[in-house]
Short mmCIF file of C-alpha atoms in Angstrom, two decimals:
data_model
loop_
_atom_site.label_atom_id
_atom_site.label_comp_id
_atom_site.label_asym_id
_atom_site.label_seq_id
_atom_site.Cartn_x
_atom_site.Cartn_y
_atom_site.Cartn_z
CA MET Z 402 35.17 -78.32 12.77
CA LEU Z 403 32.35 -78.09 14.89
CA THR Z 404 34.27 -79.31 17.71
CA THR Z 405 37.19 -77.24 17.47
CA ARG Z 406 35.00 -74.29 17.10
CA ARG Z 407 32.81 -75.07 20.42
CA VAL Z 408 36.12 -75.49 22.50
CA SER Z 409 37.35 -71.99 20.95
CA LEU Z 410 34.27 -70.35 21.96
CA ILE Z 411 34.30 -71.00 25.81
CA PRO Z 412 37.83 -69.25 26.15
CA SER Z 413 36.97 -66.35 24.05
CA LEU Z 414 33.72 -65.57 25.99
CA ASN Z 415 35.38 -66.68 29.50
CA CYS Z 416 32.20 -68.11 30.93
CA SER Z 417 31.10 -71.93 31.45
CA ASN Z 418 27.26 -71.11 30.69
CA TYR Z 419 25.18 -68.23 29.31
CA ASP Z 420 23.91 -67.22 32.81
CA ASN Z 421 27.61 -66.21 33.93
CA CYS Z 422 28.42 -64.48 30.67
CA PRO Z 423 28.59 -60.62 30.94
CA PRO Z 424 25.67 -58.63 29.49
CA LEU Z 425 26.03 -57.32 26.02
CA PRO Z 426 26.49 -53.41 25.27
CA ALA Z 427 22.91 -51.61 25.40
CA SER Z 428 21.61 -51.83 21.54
CA SER Z 429 21.17 -48.49 19.81
CA GLU Z 430 17.94 -46.64 20.24
CA ALA Z 431 14.86 -47.76 18.55
CA SER Z 432 14.01 -46.16 15.43
CA PRO Z 433 10.98 -43.73 14.99
CA SER Z 434 9.25 -46.38 12.69
CA LEU Z 435 9.42 -49.08 15.44
CA GLN Z 436 8.27 -46.67 18.10
CA ALA Z 437 5.33 -45.71 15.97
CA GLN Z 438 4.32 -49.38 15.65
CA SER Z 439 0.92 -50.53 16.99
CA PRO Z 440 0.87 -52.25 20.42
CA CYS Z 441 -0.05 -55.42 18.41
CA SER Z 442 3.11 -55.52 16.13
CA GLN Z 443 5.16 -54.64 19.24
CA PHE Z 444 3.60 -57.66 21.08
CA SER Z 445 4.63 -59.78 18.14
CA GLN Z 446 8.19 -58.71 18.03
CA ALA Z 447 8.53 -58.91 21.93
CA LEU Z 448 7.32 -62.62 21.68
CA THR Z 449 9.55 -63.08 18.87
CA ARG Z 450 12.79 -61.63 20.94
CA GLN Z 451 11.65 -63.73 24.00
CA GLU Z 452 11.44 -67.04 21.86
CA THR Z 453 14.92 -67.05 20.79
CA PRO Z 454 17.43 -65.07 23.46
CA ASN Z 455 20.58 -67.09 22.65
CA HIS Z 456 20.58 -66.18 18.98
CA TYR Z 457 20.84 -62.56 19.80
CA THR Z 458 23.68 -63.48 22.43
CA ILE Z 459 25.76 -65.55 19.91
CA GLN Z 460 25.35 -63.26 17.09
CA ALA Z 461 26.38 -60.09 19.02
CA ALA Z 462 29.68 -61.52 20.19
CA PRO Z 463 32.36 -61.49 17.34
CA LEU Z 464 34.31 -64.80 17.61
CA GLU Z 465 37.89 -63.71 16.91
CA PRO Z 466 41.04 -63.60 19.27
CA ILE Z 467 41.87 -60.42 20.61
CA GLY Z 468 44.60 -58.33 18.87
CA GLU Z 469 44.31 -60.28 15.78
CA THR Z 470 43.32 -58.50 12.35
CA PRO Z 471 39.84 -59.19 10.97
CA LYS Z 472 40.08 -62.05 8.46
CA PRO Z 473 38.14 -62.02 4.95
CA HIS Z 474 36.36 -65.48 5.80
CA ARG Z 475 34.94 -63.89 8.88
CA LEU Z 476 31.24 -63.83 7.55
CA HIS Z 477 31.89 -67.33 6.82
CA ARG Z 478 32.76 -68.15 10.27
CA SER Z 479 29.78 -66.39 11.61
CA ARG Z 480 27.20 -68.32 9.32
CA HIS Z 481 28.79 -71.72 10.70
CA LEU Z 482 28.60 -70.35 14.27
CA LYS Z 483 24.71 -69.34 13.86
CA ARG Z 484 24.33 -73.04 12.56
CA PHE Z 485 26.32 -74.41 15.41
CA SER Z 486 24.51 -72.65 18.13
CA SER Z 487 21.12 -73.48 16.92
CA ARG Z 488 22.33 -77.31 17.29
CA TRP Z 489 24.02 -76.45 20.62
CA TYR Z 490 20.91 -74.91 22.19
CA ALA Z 491 18.20 -77.66 20.66
CA SER Z 492 19.44 -80.10 23.48
CA SER Z 493 18.65 -77.43 26.36
CA PRO Z 494 16.78 -78.89 29.46
CA ILE Z 495 12.97 -79.21 29.44
CA GLY Z 496 12.66 -76.70 32.29
CA SER Z 497 14.16 -73.83 30.03
CA SER Z 498 12.45 -71.23 28.17
CA ASN Z 499 12.81 -73.16 24.79
CA SER Z 500 11.00 -76.27 26.14
CA PRO Z 501 8.06 -77.37 23.93
CA ILE Z 502 5.24 -76.67 26.60
CA HIS Z 503 6.68 -73.20 27.03
CA ALA Z 504 6.85 -72.61 23.07
CA ILE Z 505 3.04 -73.96 22.78
CA GLU Z 506 2.09 -71.61 25.53
CA LYS Z 507 3.63 -68.60 23.74
CA LEU Z 508 1.92 -69.62 20.39
CA HIS Z 509 -1.22 -69.82 22.30
CA GLY Z 510 -0.95 -66.40 23.75
CA GLU Z 511 0.50 -64.83 20.58
CA LYS Z 512 -2.59 -66.61 18.48
CA THR Z 513 -5.17 -65.08 20.96
CA HIS Z 514 -3.49 -61.73 20.94
CA LYS Z 515 -3.56 -61.68 16.98
CA GLN Z 516 -7.35 -62.58 17.03
CA ARG Z 517 -7.87 -59.65 19.28
CA CYS Z 518 -5.83 -57.34 17.13
CA LYS Z 519 -7.72 -58.68 13.85
CA LEU Z 520 -10.86 -57.42 15.66
CA LEU Z 521 -9.49 -54.29 16.47
CA GLY Z 522 -8.15 -53.81 12.75
CA ASP Z 523 -4.54 -53.48 14.12
CA GLU Z 524 -3.31 -56.30 12.47
CA HIS Z 525 -1.31 -55.69 9.23
CA PRO Z 526 -1.82 -58.34 6.39
CA SER Z 527 1.07 -60.69 5.50
CA HIS Z 528 2.38 -60.74 2.05
CA GLY Z 529 0.30 -62.39 -0.70
CA SER Z 530 -3.04 -62.14 1.90
CA THR Z 531 -6.18 -60.42 0.64
CA SER Z 532 -8.46 -58.61 2.29
CA ASN Z 533 -11.39 -61.27 1.27
CA GLN Z 534 -9.91 -63.67 3.67
CA ARG Z 535 -11.07 -61.71 6.92
CA GLN Z 536 -14.62 -62.98 8.41
CA ARG Z 537 -17.30 -61.01 7.32
CA TYR Z 538 -20.05 -60.15 9.89
CA VAL Z 539 -23.08 -60.31 7.37
CA THR Z 540 -22.35 -62.05 4.00
CA LYS Z 541 -23.16 -60.23 0.73
CA ASP Z 542 -26.57 -62.52 0.15
CA GLY Z 543 -27.56 -61.41 3.83
CA LYS Z 544 -26.66 -64.53 6.04
CA CYS Z 545 -25.20 -63.62 9.33
CA ARG Z 546 -22.17 -65.24 10.35
CA VAL Z 547 -22.51 -65.47 14.00
CA ASN Z 548 -22.44 -69.15 15.68
CA LEU Z 549 -24.27 -69.25 19.11
CA GLY Z 550 -22.26 -71.23 21.70
CA PRO Z 551 -23.71 -74.25 24.09
CA ILE Z 552 -26.90 -72.96 25.43
CA GLU Z 553 -27.48 -74.73 29.02
CA ASP Z 554 -31.05 -73.96 29.31
CA LYS Z 555 -33.09 -75.40 26.50
CA SER Z 556 -36.37 -75.29 28.07
CA ARG Z 557 -36.74 -71.85 26.58
CA PHE Z 558 -37.22 -73.21 23.13
CA ILE Z 559 -39.79 -75.80 24.10
CA SER Z 560 -41.79 -72.99 25.76
CA ASP Z 561 -41.98 -71.49 22.28
CA ILE Z 562 -42.65 -74.82 20.46
CA PHE Z 563 -44.34 -73.26 17.19
CA THR Z 564 -41.34 -70.62 16.65
CA THR Z 565 -39.14 -73.74 17.16
CA LEU Z 566 -40.93 -75.98 14.79
CA VAL Z 567 -40.96 -73.14 12.15
CA ASP Z 568 -37.49 -72.58 12.51
CA LEU Z 569 -36.31 -76.16 11.82
CA LYS Z 570 -34.83 -77.00 8.46
CA TYR Z 571 -37.35 -78.67 6.15
CA ARG Z 572 -35.71 -82.33 6.70
CA TRP Z 573 -35.99 -82.29 10.53
CA PHE Z 574 -39.72 -80.46 9.96
CA LEU Z 575 -40.74 -83.17 7.89
CA PHE Z 576 -39.49 -85.46 10.33
CA VAL Z 577 -41.27 -84.16 13.25
CA PHE Z 578 -44.29 -83.68 11.19
CA THR Z 579 -44.40 -87.61 10.30
CA MET Z 580 -43.65 -88.83 13.64
CA CYS Z 581 -46.21 -87.06 15.32
CA TYR Z 582 -48.91 -88.77 13.20
CA ILE Z 583 -47.02 -92.20 13.42
CA LEU Z 584 -46.43 -91.98 17.38
CA THR Z 585 -50.16 -91.42 17.97
CA TRP Z 586 -51.39 -94.08 15.66
CA VAL Z 587 -49.09 -96.72 17.19
CA ALA Z 588 -49.69 -95.46 21.12
CA PHE Z 589 -53.51 -95.87 20.52
CA ALA Z 590 -53.11 -98.98 18.43
CA GLU Z 591 -51.42 -100.44 21.66
CA ILE Z 592 -54.47 -99.51 23.62
CA TYR Z 593 -56.97 -100.84 21.34
CA PHE Z 594 -54.97 -104.23 21.22
CA LEU Z 595 -54.45 -104.41 24.83
CA ASP Z 596 -58.14 -103.73 25.63
CA ALA Z 597 -59.20 -106.41 23.29
CA TRP Z 598 -56.79 -108.77 24.45
CA LEU Z 599 -58.15 -108.11 28.03
CA ARG Z 600 -61.80 -108.56 27.01
CA ASP Z 601 -60.99 -111.68 25.16
CA ASP Z 602 -62.43 -110.37 21.70
CA MET Z 603 -59.44 -111.75 19.83
CA ALA Z 604 -60.53 -115.58 20.69
CA HIS Z 605 -64.02 -114.80 19.54
CA VAL Z 606 -63.58 -113.05 16.35
CA HIS Z 607 -65.55 -115.38 14.30
CA ASP Z 608 -68.01 -115.96 16.83
CA PRO Z 609 -71.36 -114.48 15.89
CA GLN Z 610 -72.85 -114.73 19.49
CA TRP Z 611 -69.96 -112.46 20.94
CA GLN Z 612 -70.55 -109.01 21.63
CA PRO Z 613 -66.99 -107.43 21.11
CA CYS Z 614 -65.67 -104.07 21.85
CA PHE Z 615 -63.62 -103.60 18.77
CA GLU Z 616 -64.91 -105.27 15.81
CA ASN Z 617 -62.54 -107.52 13.74
CA VAL Z 618 -59.38 -106.62 15.79
CA ASP Z 619 -57.47 -110.05 15.91
CA SER Z 620 -53.92 -108.82 15.85
CA PHE Z 621 -51.66 -105.58 16.67
CA LEU Z 622 -51.76 -104.89 12.86
CA SER Z 623 -55.52 -105.02 12.56
CA ALA Z 624 -55.62 -102.59 16.00
CA LEU Z 625 -53.32 -100.37 13.97
CA LEU Z 626 -55.59 -100.09 11.11
CA LEU Z 627 -58.56 -99.00 13.50
CA SER Z 628 -56.13 -96.61 14.85
CA VAL Z 629 -55.34 -94.89 11.49
CA GLU Z 630 -59.01 -95.14 10.22
CA SER Z 631 -60.59 -93.70 13.44
CA GLN Z 632 -58.16 -90.45 13.64
CA ARG Z 633 -58.06 -89.87 9.88
CA THR Z 634 -61.83 -90.78 9.65
CA ILE Z 635 -61.44 -93.12 6.81
CA GLY Z 636 -64.14 -95.66 7.83
CA TYR Z 637 -63.76 -98.53 5.43
CA GLY Z 638 -66.51 -100.31 7.73
CA SER Z 639 -64.78 -103.76 8.44
CA ARG Z 640 -63.36 -102.28 11.79
CA MET Z 641 -65.04 -100.11 14.04
CA VAL Z 642 -65.65 -99.21 17.86
CA THR Z 643 -68.56 -100.77 19.19
CA ALA Z 644 -71.37 -99.55 21.95
CA ASN Z 645 -70.44 -102.69 23.83
CA CYS Z 646 -67.81 -100.95 25.93
CA PRO Z 647 -67.52 -97.41 27.39
CA GLU Z 648 -63.81 -97.52 27.31
CA GLY Z 649 -63.66 -97.73 23.73
CA VAL Z 650 -65.75 -94.56 23.34
CA VAL Z 651 -63.59 -92.60 25.48
CA LEU Z 652 -60.42 -93.79 23.60
CA LEU Z 653 -62.16 -92.93 20.20
CA MET Z 654 -63.12 -89.41 21.56
CA ALA Z 655 -59.48 -88.90 22.98
CA GLN Z 656 -58.04 -90.05 19.73
CA SER Z 657 -60.07 -87.55 17.60
CA ILE Z 658 -59.34 -84.62 19.93
CA LEU Z 659 -55.73 -85.13 19.89
CA GLY Z 660 -55.79 -85.70 16.19
CA SER Z 661 -57.38 -82.34 15.61
CA ILE Z 662 -54.73 -80.54 17.76
CA ILE Z 663 -51.89 -82.29 16.01
CA ASP Z 664 -53.43 -81.19 12.79
CA ALA Z 665 -54.24 -77.78 13.64
CA LEU Z 666 -50.30 -77.26 14.95
CA MET Z 667 -48.69 -79.02 11.96
CA VAL Z 668 -50.59 -77.73 9.05
CA GLY Z 669 -50.07 -74.16 10.67
CA CYS Z 670 -46.47 -74.67 11.04
CA MET Z 671 -46.31 -75.95 7.52
CA PHE Z 672 -48.16 -73.16 6.17
CA VAL Z 673 -46.27 -70.64 7.87
CA LYS Z 674 -43.13 -72.28 7.08
CA ILE Z 675 -44.07 -72.28 3.38
CA SER Z 676 -45.13 -68.75 3.05
CA ARG Z 677 -42.22 -67.21 4.82
CA PRO Z 678 -41.28 -64.40 2.84
CA GLN Z 679 -37.37 -65.21 2.93
CA LYS Z 680 -37.20 -66.22 -0.73
CA ARG Z 681 -38.73 -62.83 -1.79
CA ALA Z 682 -35.45 -61.32 -0.62
CA GLN Z 683 -33.63 -62.83 -3.50
CA THR Z 684 -35.34 -60.55 -5.64
CA LEU Z 685 -34.32 -57.41 -3.93
CA ILE Z 686 -30.75 -56.56 -5.15
CA PHE Z 687 -27.84 -54.33 -3.79
CA SER Z 688 -25.21 -52.93 -5.66
CA LYS Z 689 -21.71 -54.55 -5.31
CA HIS Z 690 -19.78 -51.51 -4.39
CA CYS Z 691 -20.52 -48.26 -2.40
CA VAL Z 692 -19.07 -45.00 -3.75
CA ILE Z 693 -18.01 -41.90 -1.87
CA SER Z 694 -18.24 -38.67 -4.06
CA GLU Z 695 -19.69 -34.86 -4.01
CA ARG Z 696 -23.20 -33.98 -4.05
CA GLU Z 697 -24.53 -30.34 -3.82
CA GLU Z 698 -21.06 -29.67 -2.57
CA LYS Z 699 -21.34 -32.31 0.31
CA LEU Z 700 -19.30 -35.53 0.76
CA CYS Z 701 -21.76 -38.28 0.24
CA MET Z 702 -21.85 -42.01 0.73
CA LEU Z 703 -24.25 -43.79 -1.84
CA PHE Z 704 -25.40 -47.42 -2.89
CA ARG Z 705 -28.00 -48.59 -4.79
CA ILE Z 706 -31.04 -50.86 -4.24
CA GLY Z 707 -33.51 -52.31 -6.91
CA ASP Z 708 -36.68 -54.88 -6.89
CA LEU Z 709 -36.68 -57.29 -9.79
CA ARG Z 710 -40.50 -58.02 -9.49
CA GLU Z 711 -43.31 -56.21 -10.78
CA SER Z 712 -45.20 -56.68 -7.45
CA HIS Z 713 -43.80 -53.95 -5.43
CA MET Z 714 -42.89 -53.76 -1.82
CA VAL Z 715 -45.11 -51.71 0.27
CA ASP Z 716 -43.80 -49.16 2.98
CA ALA Z 717 -40.29 -50.17 2.14
CA LYS Z 718 -37.63 -48.92 4.68
CA ILE Z 719 -33.65 -48.48 4.74
CA ARG Z 720 -31.37 -48.33 7.41
CA ALA Z 721 -27.75 -48.82 7.97
CA LYS Z 722 -25.32 -49.93 10.80
CA LEU Z 723 -21.67 -49.47 11.03
CA ILE Z 724 -19.71 -52.59 12.52
CA LYS Z 725 -16.57 -51.82 14.01
CA SER Z 726 -14.44 -53.15 16.99
CA ARG Z 727 -12.60 -50.48 19.00
CA GLN Z 728 -10.78 -49.99 22.51
CA THR Z 729 -11.82 -47.17 24.77
CA LYS Z 730 -9.50 -44.93 26.69
CA GLU Z 731 -9.94 -46.78 29.72
CA GLY Z 732 -8.62 -49.92 27.98
CA GLU Z 733 -12.07 -51.85 27.63
CA PHE Z 734 -12.23 -53.63 24.13
CA ILE Z 735 -15.77 -53.38 22.70
CA PRO Z 736 -16.00 -56.23 19.81
CA LEU Z 737 -18.29 -55.41 16.91
CA GLU Z 738 -19.58 -52.19 18.02
CA GLN Z 739 -22.79 -51.17 16.14
CA SER Z 740 -23.08 -47.64 15.49
CA GLU Z 741 -26.24 -45.79 13.37
CA ILE Z 742 -25.59 -44.47 9.88
CA ASN Z 743 -28.20 -41.85 9.04
CA LEU Z 744 -29.75 -42.40 5.55
CA GLY Z 745 -32.36 -39.92 5.84
CA TYR Z 746 -34.74 -40.72 8.84
CA ASP Z 747 -35.11 -36.90 9.74
CA THR Z 748 -36.01 -36.13 6.09
CA GLY Z 749 -37.97 -39.32 5.28
CA GLY Z 750 -35.29 -40.28 2.74
CA ASP Z 751 -35.33 -43.58 4.34
CA ARG Z 752 -39.07 -44.41 3.39
CA LEU Z 753 -38.91 -45.54 -0.06
CA LEU Z 754 -41.25 -46.16 -3.13
CA LEU Z 755 -39.26 -49.07 -4.76
CA VAL Z 756 -40.59 -49.05 -8.31
CA GLU Z 757 -37.49 -48.65 -9.98
CA PRO Z 758 -33.60 -48.62 -8.59
CA GLN Z 759 -33.01 -46.33 -5.73
CA THR Z 760 -29.74 -44.68 -5.03
CA ILE Z 761 -29.50 -44.09 -1.26
CA THR Z 762 -27.54 -41.30 0.19
CA HIS Z 763 -25.86 -40.89 3.39
CA VAL Z 764 -24.45 -37.30 3.73
CA ILE Z 765 -20.91 -37.34 5.84
CA ASN Z 766 -21.42 -34.16 8.52
CA ASP Z 767 -20.08 -34.02 11.66
CA SER Z 768 -22.47 -36.59 13.00
CA SER Z 769 -21.39 -39.25 10.45
CA PRO Z 770 -18.77 -41.69 11.77
CA PHE Z 771 -16.88 -41.02 8.47
CA TRP Z 772 -16.45 -37.48 9.52
CA GLU Z 773 -12.70 -37.98 9.70
CA VAL Z 774 -12.11 -40.52 6.88
CA GLY Z 775 -10.11 -39.43 3.74
CA ALA Z 776 -9.15 -41.37 0.92
CA GLU Z 777 -5.61 -42.56 2.42
CA ARG Z 778 -7.20 -43.24 5.84
CA LEU Z 779 -10.11 -45.42 4.17
CA LYS Z 780 -7.56 -48.12 2.84
CA ARG Z 781 -6.23 -48.41 6.44
CA GLU Z 782 -9.75 -48.75 8.23
CA THR Z 783 -11.21 -51.96 9.05
CA PHE Z 784 -15.08 -52.07 9.36
CA GLU Z 785 -17.99 -53.28 7.74
CA ILE Z 786 -21.60 -51.48 6.72
CA ILE Z 787 -24.58 -53.60 7.14
CA VAL Z 788 -27.47 -52.55 4.86
CA ILE Z 789 -30.92 -53.47 6.09
CA LEU Z 790 -34.18 -53.28 3.77
CA GLU Z 791 -37.56 -53.82 5.07
CA GLY Z 792 -40.93 -53.91 3.55
CA ILE Z 793 -44.24 -55.55 3.09
CA VAL Z 794 -44.85 -58.25 0.64
CA GLU Z 795 -47.86 -56.93 -1.64
CA ALA Z 796 -49.20 -60.36 -2.42
CA SER Z 797 -48.82 -61.95 1.33
CA GLY Z 798 -48.95 -58.81 3.44
CA MET Z 799 -46.04 -60.37 5.38
CA THR Z 800 -42.83 -58.39 6.35
CA CYS Z 801 -39.84 -59.13 4.39
CA GLN Z 802 -36.05 -58.08 5.14
CA ALA Z 803 -33.11 -58.32 2.80
CA ARG Z 804 -29.65 -57.70 3.91
CA THR Z 805 -26.19 -57.26 2.61
CA SER Z 806 -22.99 -55.73 3.95
CA TYR Z 807 -19.99 -53.56 2.32
CA THR Z 808 -16.36 -53.92 3.92
CA GLU Z 809 -13.69 -51.02 3.36
CA ASP Z 810 -12.51 -52.63 0.23
CA GLU Z 811 -15.89 -52.67 -1.25
CA ILE Z 812 -16.00 -48.50 -1.11
CA LEU Z 813 -14.81 -46.80 -4.01
CA TRP Z 814 -13.57 -43.34 -3.41
CA GLY Z 815 -14.14 -40.79 -6.05
CA HIS Z 816 -16.70 -42.75 -8.04
CA ARG Z 817 -20.34 -42.30 -9.35
CA PHE Z 818 -23.14 -45.08 -10.63
CA GLU Z 819 -23.91 -44.93 -13.91
CA SER Z 820 -27.69 -44.03 -15.12
CA CYS Z 821 -29.69 -47.29 -15.40
CA MET Z 822 -33.05 -45.44 -16.36
CA SER Z 823 -34.11 -44.52 -19.83
CA LEU Z 824 -37.44 -43.18 -21.34
CA GLU Z 825 -39.29 -45.42 -24.28
CA LYS Z 826 -42.51 -45.08 -25.84
CA GLY Z 827 -45.16 -45.05 -22.96
CA ALA Z 828 -43.02 -45.85 -20.20
CA PHE Z 829 -39.33 -45.64 -18.52
CA ARG Z 830 -37.20 -48.66 -19.06
CA VAL Z 831 -34.73 -49.94 -16.22
CA ASP Z 832 -31.45 -51.38 -17.59
CA TYR Z 833 -30.16 -53.73 -14.72
CA SER Z 834 -26.98 -54.60 -16.87
CA ALA Z 835 -25.78 -51.05 -15.71
CA PHE Z 836 -27.02 -51.47 -12.22
CA ASP Z 837 -23.44 -52.07 -10.66
CA LYS Z 838 -21.57 -49.96 -13.19
CA THR Z 839 -19.66 -46.97 -11.89
CA PHE Z 840 -17.17 -44.27 -13.52
CA GLU Z 841 -14.47 -42.31 -11.90
CA VAL Z 842 -14.77 -38.53 -11.10
CA GLN Z 843 -11.98 -36.04 -10.03
CA MET Z 844 -12.05 -35.69 -6.50
CA SER Z 845 -9.81 -34.31 -3.84
CA PRO Z 846 -8.85 -37.16 -1.15
CA PHE Z 847 -9.27 -35.01 1.86
CA SER Z 848 -11.90 -35.95 4.51
CA ALA Z 849 -15.17 -34.05 5.31
CA LYS Z 850 -13.80 -32.61 8.17
CA GLU Z 851 -10.48 -31.42 6.43
CA ARG Z 852 -12.64 -29.79 3.83
CA SER Z 853 -14.88 -28.18 6.32
CA THR Z 854 -11.85 -26.78 7.98
CA ALA Z 855 -10.45 -25.43 5.00
CA LYS Z 856 -13.79 -23.71 4.15
CA GLU Z 857 -13.89 -22.08 7.24
CA GLN Z 858 -10.19 -20.59 7.06
CA GLU Z 859 -11.15 -19.36 3.45
CA VAL Z 860 -14.20 -17.45 5.06
CA LEU Z 861 -11.85 -16.07 7.83
CA LEU Z 862 -9.43 -14.92 5.09
#
């Protein structure tokens, strides 16, 4: 059946191959919905059309002789023709547009363009995908999801050796800590052993008339014990450096100075690493959601912060950044652009007395990045809000920083936080079970700009 249909296809089209076939009639104009699509969506559809041009050609040509009446099984023939055309063009030459190499190049270009569209927030999510699948800039627990690429100039890390050691993970830090001592012990043991061998002290260990440089050093193991006892000032009394050789005294002085330097460096790094206030940030909590509601007839964005410890943060400050990729009018793509969100810097509202949970307010005005964002536009936006809380730990006096983030799907429009404070006998009580609870309020879905324009029109009228 397929062979018969292939033979009948060539006379009906009156061409030997697809390059000599007459062009098809122009398709109808694109619908307004297609014209309104984003550039990324049009790019993806264009790639799809370019990858399978042969299917469009065959589907557009009806396979029926001229003058014949349409038959009822026309759709059945068309379905067989689609299957036949896919088999026919599967054996196309390697240099054609359907070659595997060309398909891989197109697939790579489409993947790169989709990644750029994902940063721009122009890519529409596929069916069944959730918003949690997109990459966050900062996780909810404050970890930055940014991996540094290969760095060629590694000498910069060696010049700042103290910070490099403190930033190491504990397993690598303990490895460096241990190897610093072991290498110095072994290095000076080799020097002691070599000096004792050159002075022939090993052959006269039990000779009472011999005046050795190193007492009771007859092997490398005994030289290693002498090195450990000298650097750690153990001094068991059986092995020692005598006054019969000046080089032994110089070696003992050099090892003592080097051991003191290693002690100061390693103990200092260990103290700083243990006392770092990173774990203090685990007791600084943020609300799971950020809400948008009205306060004093102004549209505001609110979130909560709290401290679980009784020892409070000193000089606590709060700030926020908006992370959003955009494209300029000149076509320049700016990935992950940071813009400031005012949390009361001009009024002192960003400086906190973090004794009980605080509700942080951002007033959405004409200088806010959410000036034109309404309830419907909020669902289509792609951004991330980074919240940074800084303060001094009361116990250690070191600066602590806690971070979190809110994506667009974690912002609730028309909600308010429930109260978590109550009054009991002699003190106020904080109910942290209601820390994340919100309730919905009646509020219009218009943006702050639309509200301001409506108010101005009412004043004019």
